[in-house]
CSV table of C-alpha atoms in Angstrom, one decimal:
chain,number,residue,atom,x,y,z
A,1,UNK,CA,32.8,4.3,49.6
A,2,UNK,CA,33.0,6.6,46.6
A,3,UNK,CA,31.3,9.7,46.0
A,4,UNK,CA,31.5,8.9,42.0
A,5,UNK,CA,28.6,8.2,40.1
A,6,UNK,CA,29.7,7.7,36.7
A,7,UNK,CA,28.3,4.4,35.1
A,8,UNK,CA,30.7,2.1,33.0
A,9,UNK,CA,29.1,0.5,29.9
A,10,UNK,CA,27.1,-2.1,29.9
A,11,UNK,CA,28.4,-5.9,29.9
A,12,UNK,CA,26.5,-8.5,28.4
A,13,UNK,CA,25.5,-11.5,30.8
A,14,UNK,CA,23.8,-13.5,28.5
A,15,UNK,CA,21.1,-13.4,25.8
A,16,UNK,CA,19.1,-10.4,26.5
A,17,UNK,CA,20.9,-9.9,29.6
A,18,UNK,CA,22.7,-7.2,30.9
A,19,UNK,CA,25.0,-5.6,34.1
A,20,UNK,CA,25.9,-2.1,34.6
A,21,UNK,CA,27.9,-1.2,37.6
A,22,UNK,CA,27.3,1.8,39.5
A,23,UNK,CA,30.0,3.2,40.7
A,24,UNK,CA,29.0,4.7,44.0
A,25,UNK,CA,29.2,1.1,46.0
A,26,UNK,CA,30.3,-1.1,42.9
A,27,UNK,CA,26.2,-2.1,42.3
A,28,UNK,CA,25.9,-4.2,39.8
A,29,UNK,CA,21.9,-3.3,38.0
A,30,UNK,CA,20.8,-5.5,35.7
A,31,UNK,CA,18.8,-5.1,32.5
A,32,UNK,CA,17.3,-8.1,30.8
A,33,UNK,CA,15.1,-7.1,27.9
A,34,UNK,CA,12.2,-8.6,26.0
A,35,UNK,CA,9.8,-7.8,23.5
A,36,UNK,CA,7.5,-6.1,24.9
A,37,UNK,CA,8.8,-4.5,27.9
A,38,UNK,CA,12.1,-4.7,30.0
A,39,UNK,CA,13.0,-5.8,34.0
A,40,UNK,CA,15.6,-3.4,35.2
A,41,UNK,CA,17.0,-5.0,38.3
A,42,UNK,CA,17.9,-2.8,41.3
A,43,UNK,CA,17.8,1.0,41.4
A,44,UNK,CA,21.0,2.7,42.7
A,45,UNK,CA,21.9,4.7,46.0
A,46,UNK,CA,19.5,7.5,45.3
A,47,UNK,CA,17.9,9.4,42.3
A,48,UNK,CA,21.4,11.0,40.9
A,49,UNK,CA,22.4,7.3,40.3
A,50,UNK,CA,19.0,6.4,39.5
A,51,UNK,CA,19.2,8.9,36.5
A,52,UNK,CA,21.8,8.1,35.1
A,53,UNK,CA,21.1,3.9,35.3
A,54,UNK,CA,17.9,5.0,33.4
A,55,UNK,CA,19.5,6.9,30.7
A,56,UNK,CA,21.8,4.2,30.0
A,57,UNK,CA,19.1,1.6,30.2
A,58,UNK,CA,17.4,4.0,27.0
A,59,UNK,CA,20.5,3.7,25.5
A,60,UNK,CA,19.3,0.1,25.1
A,61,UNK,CA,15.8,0.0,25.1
A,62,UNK,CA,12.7,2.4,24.8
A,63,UNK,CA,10.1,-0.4,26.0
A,64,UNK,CA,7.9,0.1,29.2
A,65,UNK,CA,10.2,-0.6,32.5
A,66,UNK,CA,9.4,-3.2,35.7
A,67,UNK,CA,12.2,-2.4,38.5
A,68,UNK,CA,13.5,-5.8,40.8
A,69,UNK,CA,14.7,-4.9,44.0
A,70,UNK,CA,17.1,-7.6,45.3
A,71,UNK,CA,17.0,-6.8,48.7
A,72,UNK,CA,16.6,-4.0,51.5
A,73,UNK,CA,19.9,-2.3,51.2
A,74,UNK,CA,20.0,1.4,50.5
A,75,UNK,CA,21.9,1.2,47.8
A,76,UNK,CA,19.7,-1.5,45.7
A,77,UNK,CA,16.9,0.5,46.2
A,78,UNK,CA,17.5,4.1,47.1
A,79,UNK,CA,17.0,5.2,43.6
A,80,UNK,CA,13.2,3.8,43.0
A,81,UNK,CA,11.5,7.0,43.4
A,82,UNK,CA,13.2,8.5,40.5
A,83,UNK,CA,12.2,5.6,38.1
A,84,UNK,CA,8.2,5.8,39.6
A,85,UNK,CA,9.0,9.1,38.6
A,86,UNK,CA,9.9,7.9,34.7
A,87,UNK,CA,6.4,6.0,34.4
A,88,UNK,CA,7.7,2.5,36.2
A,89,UNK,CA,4.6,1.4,38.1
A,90,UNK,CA,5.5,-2.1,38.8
A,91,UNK,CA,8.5,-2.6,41.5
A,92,UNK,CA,8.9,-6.1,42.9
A,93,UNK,CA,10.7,-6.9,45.9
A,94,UNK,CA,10.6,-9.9,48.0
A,95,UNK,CA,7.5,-9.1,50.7
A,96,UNK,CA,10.1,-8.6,53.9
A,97,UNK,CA,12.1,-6.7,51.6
A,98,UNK,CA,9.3,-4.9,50.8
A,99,UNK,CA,8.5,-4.1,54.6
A,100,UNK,CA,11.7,-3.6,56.3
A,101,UNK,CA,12.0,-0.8,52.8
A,102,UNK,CA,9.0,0.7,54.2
A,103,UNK,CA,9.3,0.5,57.9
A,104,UNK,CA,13.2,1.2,58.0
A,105,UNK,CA,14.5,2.5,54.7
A,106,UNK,CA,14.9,5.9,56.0
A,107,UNK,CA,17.1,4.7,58.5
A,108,UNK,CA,19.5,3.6,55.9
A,109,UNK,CA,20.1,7.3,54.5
A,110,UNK,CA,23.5,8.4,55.9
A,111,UNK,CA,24.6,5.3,53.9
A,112,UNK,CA,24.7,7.6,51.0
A,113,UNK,CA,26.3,10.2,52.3
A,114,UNK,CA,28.8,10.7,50.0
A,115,UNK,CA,27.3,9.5,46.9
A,116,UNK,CA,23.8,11.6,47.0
A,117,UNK,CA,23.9,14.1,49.5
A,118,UNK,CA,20.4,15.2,48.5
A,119,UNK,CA,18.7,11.3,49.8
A,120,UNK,CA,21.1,11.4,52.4
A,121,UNK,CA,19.2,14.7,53.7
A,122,UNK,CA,15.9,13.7,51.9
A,123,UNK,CA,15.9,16.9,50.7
A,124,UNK,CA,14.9,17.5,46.4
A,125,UNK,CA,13.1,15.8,44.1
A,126,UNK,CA,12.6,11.8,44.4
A,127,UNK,CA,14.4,11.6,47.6
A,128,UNK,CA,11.4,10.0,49.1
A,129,UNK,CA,11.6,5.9,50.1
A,130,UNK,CA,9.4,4.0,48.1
A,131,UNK,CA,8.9,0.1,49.1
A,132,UNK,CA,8.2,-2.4,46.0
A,133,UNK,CA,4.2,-2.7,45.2
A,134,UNK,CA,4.5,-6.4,43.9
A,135,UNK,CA,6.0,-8.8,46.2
A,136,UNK,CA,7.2,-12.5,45.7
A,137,UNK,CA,6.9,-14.4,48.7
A,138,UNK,CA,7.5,-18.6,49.3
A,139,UNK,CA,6.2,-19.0,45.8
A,140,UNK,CA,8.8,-18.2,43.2
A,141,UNK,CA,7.2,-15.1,40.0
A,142,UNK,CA,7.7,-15.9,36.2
A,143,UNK,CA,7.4,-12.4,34.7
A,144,UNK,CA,6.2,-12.1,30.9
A,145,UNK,CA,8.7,-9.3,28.9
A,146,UNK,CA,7.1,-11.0,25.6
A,147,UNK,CA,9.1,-13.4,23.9
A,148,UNK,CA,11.4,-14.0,27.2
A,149,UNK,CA,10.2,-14.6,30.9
A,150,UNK,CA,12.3,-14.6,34.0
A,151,UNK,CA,11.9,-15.6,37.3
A,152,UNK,CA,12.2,-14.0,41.1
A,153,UNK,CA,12.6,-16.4,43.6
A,154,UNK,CA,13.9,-16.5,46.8
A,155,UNK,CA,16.5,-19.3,48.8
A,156,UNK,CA,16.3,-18.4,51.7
A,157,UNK,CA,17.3,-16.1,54.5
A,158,UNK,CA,20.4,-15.0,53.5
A,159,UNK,CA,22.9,-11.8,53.2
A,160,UNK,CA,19.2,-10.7,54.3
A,161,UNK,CA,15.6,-12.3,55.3
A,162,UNK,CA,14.1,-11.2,51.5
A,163,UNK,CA,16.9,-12.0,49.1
A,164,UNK,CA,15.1,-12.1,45.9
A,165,UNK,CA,16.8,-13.9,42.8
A,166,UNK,CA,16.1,-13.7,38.8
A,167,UNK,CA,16.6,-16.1,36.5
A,168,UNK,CA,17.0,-15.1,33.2
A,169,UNK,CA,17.7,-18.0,30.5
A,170,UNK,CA,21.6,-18.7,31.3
A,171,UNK,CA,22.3,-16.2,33.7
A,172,UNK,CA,21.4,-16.1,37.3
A,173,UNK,CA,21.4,-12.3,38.5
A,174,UNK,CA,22.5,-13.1,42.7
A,175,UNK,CA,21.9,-9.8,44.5
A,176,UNK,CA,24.4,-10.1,47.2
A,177,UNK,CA,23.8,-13.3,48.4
A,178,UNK,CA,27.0,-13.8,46.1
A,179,UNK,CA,29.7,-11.2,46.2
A,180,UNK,CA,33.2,-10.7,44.2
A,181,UNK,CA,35.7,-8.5,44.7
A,182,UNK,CA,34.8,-8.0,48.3
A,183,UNK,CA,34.2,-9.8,51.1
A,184,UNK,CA,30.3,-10.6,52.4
A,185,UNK,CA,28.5,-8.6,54.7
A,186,UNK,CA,27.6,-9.9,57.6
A,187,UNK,CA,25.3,-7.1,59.6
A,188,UNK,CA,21.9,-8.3,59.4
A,189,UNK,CA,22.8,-11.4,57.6
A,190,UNK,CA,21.6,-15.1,58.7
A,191,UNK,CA,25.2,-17.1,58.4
A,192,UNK,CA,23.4,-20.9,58.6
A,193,UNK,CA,20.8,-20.2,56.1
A,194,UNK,CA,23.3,-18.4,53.9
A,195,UNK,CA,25.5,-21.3,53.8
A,196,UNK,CA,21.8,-23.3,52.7
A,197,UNK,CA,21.1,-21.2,50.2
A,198,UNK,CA,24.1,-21.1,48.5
A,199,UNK,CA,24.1,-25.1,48.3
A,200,UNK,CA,20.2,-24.3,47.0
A,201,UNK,CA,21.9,-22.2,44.3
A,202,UNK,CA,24.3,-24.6,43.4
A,203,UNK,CA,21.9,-27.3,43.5
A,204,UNK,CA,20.7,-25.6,40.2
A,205,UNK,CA,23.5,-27.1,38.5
A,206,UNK,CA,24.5,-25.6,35.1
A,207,UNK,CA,21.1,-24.2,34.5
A,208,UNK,CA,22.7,-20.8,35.0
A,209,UNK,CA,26.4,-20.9,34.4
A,210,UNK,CA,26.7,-17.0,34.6
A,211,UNK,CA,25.9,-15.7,38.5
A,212,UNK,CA,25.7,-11.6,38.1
A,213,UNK,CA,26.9,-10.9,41.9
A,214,UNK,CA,25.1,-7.7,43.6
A,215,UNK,CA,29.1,-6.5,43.5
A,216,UNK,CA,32.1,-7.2,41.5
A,217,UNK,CA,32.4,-9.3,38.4
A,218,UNK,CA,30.7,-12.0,36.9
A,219,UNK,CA,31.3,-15.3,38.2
A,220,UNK,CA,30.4,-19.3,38.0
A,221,UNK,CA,29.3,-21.9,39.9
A,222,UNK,CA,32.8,-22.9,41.3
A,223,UNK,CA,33.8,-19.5,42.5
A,224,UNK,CA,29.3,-20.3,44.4
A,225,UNK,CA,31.7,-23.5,46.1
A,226,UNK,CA,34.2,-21.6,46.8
A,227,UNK,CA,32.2,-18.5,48.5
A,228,UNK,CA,30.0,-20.8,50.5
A,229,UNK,CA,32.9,-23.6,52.1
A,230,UNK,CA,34.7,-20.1,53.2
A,231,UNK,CA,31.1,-19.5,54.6
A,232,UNK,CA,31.0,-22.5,56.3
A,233,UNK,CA,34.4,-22.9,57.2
A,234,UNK,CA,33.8,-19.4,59.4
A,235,UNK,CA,30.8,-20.3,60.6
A,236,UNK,CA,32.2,-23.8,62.1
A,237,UNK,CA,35.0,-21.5,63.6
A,238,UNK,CA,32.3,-19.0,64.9
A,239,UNK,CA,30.6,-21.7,66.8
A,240,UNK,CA,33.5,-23.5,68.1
A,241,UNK,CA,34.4,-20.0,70.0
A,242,UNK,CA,31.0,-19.5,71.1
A,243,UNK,CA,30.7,-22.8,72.7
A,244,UNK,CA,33.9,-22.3,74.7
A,245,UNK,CA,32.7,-20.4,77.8
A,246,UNK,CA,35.9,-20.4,79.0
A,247,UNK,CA,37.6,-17.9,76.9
A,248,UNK,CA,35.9,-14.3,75.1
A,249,UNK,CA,34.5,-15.7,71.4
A,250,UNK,CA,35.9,-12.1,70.0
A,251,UNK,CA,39.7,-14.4,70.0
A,252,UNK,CA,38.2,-16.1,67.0
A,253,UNK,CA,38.2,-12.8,65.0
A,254,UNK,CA,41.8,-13.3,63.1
A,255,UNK,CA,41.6,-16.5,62.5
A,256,UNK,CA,38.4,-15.5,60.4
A,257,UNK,CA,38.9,-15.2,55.9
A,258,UNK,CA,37.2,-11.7,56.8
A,259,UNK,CA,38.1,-8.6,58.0
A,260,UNK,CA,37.8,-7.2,61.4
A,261,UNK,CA,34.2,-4.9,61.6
A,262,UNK,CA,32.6,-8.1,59.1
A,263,UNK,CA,34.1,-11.0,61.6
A,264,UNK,CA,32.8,-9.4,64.6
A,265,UNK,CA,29.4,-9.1,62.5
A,266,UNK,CA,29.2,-12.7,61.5
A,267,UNK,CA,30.4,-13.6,64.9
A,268,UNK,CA,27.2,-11.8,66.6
A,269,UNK,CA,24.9,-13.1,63.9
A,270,UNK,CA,26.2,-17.1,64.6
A,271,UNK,CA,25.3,-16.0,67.8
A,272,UNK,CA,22.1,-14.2,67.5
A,273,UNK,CA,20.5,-16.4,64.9
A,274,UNK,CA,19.2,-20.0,64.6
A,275,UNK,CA,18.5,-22.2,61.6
A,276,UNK,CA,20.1,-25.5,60.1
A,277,UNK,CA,24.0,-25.8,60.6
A,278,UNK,CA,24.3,-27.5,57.0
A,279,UNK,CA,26.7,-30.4,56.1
């Protein structure tokens, strides 16, 4: 973790698309832009990142704001106070997102230790949590910017139970259900559903050649493959250990494409959570 918060330029996804990484956790917020108002997707680690994603989202744009969080994660959606504080009145979330923000968000503060002191402490202004007030649930969203829609949707427990996803013509912002440059994260996760969703997101085929992951760089479909038969491969490795009452499960650890503290967390979730195995 990095206690930076100094925003590299935007990179353009796609038409009227755009990613901004933050560079406290590597966050990658999105921007997609219409013609009458503008979806900024995820908020940052508190409101220090928060304002300075904003004033490099007017840099772009001066049209009325929605915010997308893409999942519960402190540091998606640690920064939403500060842009309720710039007029946005309109966060979406997915609706467990949008309860586990509310009922546990605080709980997430020393996340951000070293990147915002001040929300760490909840001490200063817009340090409070605040969950998203419009929620997409089973039913995917098709949001009106004028001229341009995009749509929230959701796979699937995944990396969390209320991954939210936007489409936005050609690109396909992921949250971290898809992650580059770093492994996944396991704590909290749902393995066999992830591995689902992923073959849901592929099973989009080439309507969205560009995936913007939550992390890291811009990837395609192929590196989606790639991500989810490591998945799967780990998963089948996971359960093979469990199975064996014989021996302790933890011996499956280094033979896992992970590293130690996420193997042991995907090994607990195989363990703790149900759902289809997949093919």
């Amino acid at each position: 973790m990095s206690a930076q918060t100094t925003a590299v330029p935007w990179r353009r996804a796609g038409e009227r698309s755009y990613a901004l990484r933050l560079e406290g956790f590597a966050v990658n917020a999105g921007l997609v832009i219409g013609d009458g108002r503008a979806a900024v997707i995820d908020s940052g680690a508190g409101p220090a990142e928060a304002a300075e994603l904003y004033a490099a989202v007017r840099t772009l744009t001066d049209l009325p704001l929605v915010l997308i969080n893409t999942h519960a994660h402190g540091d998606h959606f640690f920064g939403n106070a500060y842009f309720r504080a710039q007029g946005v009145v309109d966060i979406w979330g997915h609706a467990v997102a949008a309860t586990s923000i509310a009922c546990h968000g605080a709980a997430q503060r020393d996340l951000v230790l070293e990147v915002d002191p001040a929300m760490a402490a909840a001490r200063g202004p817009h340090t409070e949590i605040l969950a998203p007030n419009r929620t997409v649930g089973t039913d995917s969203v098709e949001l009106d910017l004028g001229g341009w829609s995009i749509t929230l949707f959701h796979l699937g427990p995944a990396h969390t139970e209320g991954d939210l996803l936007i489409a936005s013509g050609d690109v396909l912002f992921a949250g971290d259900l898809v992650e580059e440059g770093a492994k996944p994260q396991f704590g909290g996760s749902f393995p066999d559903s992830w591995n689902e969703a992923l073959g849901r997101l592929m099973a989009l085929g080439g309507s969205h050649p560009v995936v913007v992951p939550g992390h890291g760089e811009f990837v395609d479909l192929d590196f989606v493959r790639d991500q989810r038969e490591e998945l799967r491969t780990a998963i089948k490795l996971c359960r093979v250990a469990l199975e064996d009452r014989s021996t302790d499960p933890a011996r499956v650890i280094p033979s896992l494409p992970y590293a130690p503290a996420q193997s042991r967390h995907l090994l607990r979730r195989v363990r703790d959570t149900t759902g289809p195995q997949g093919e």
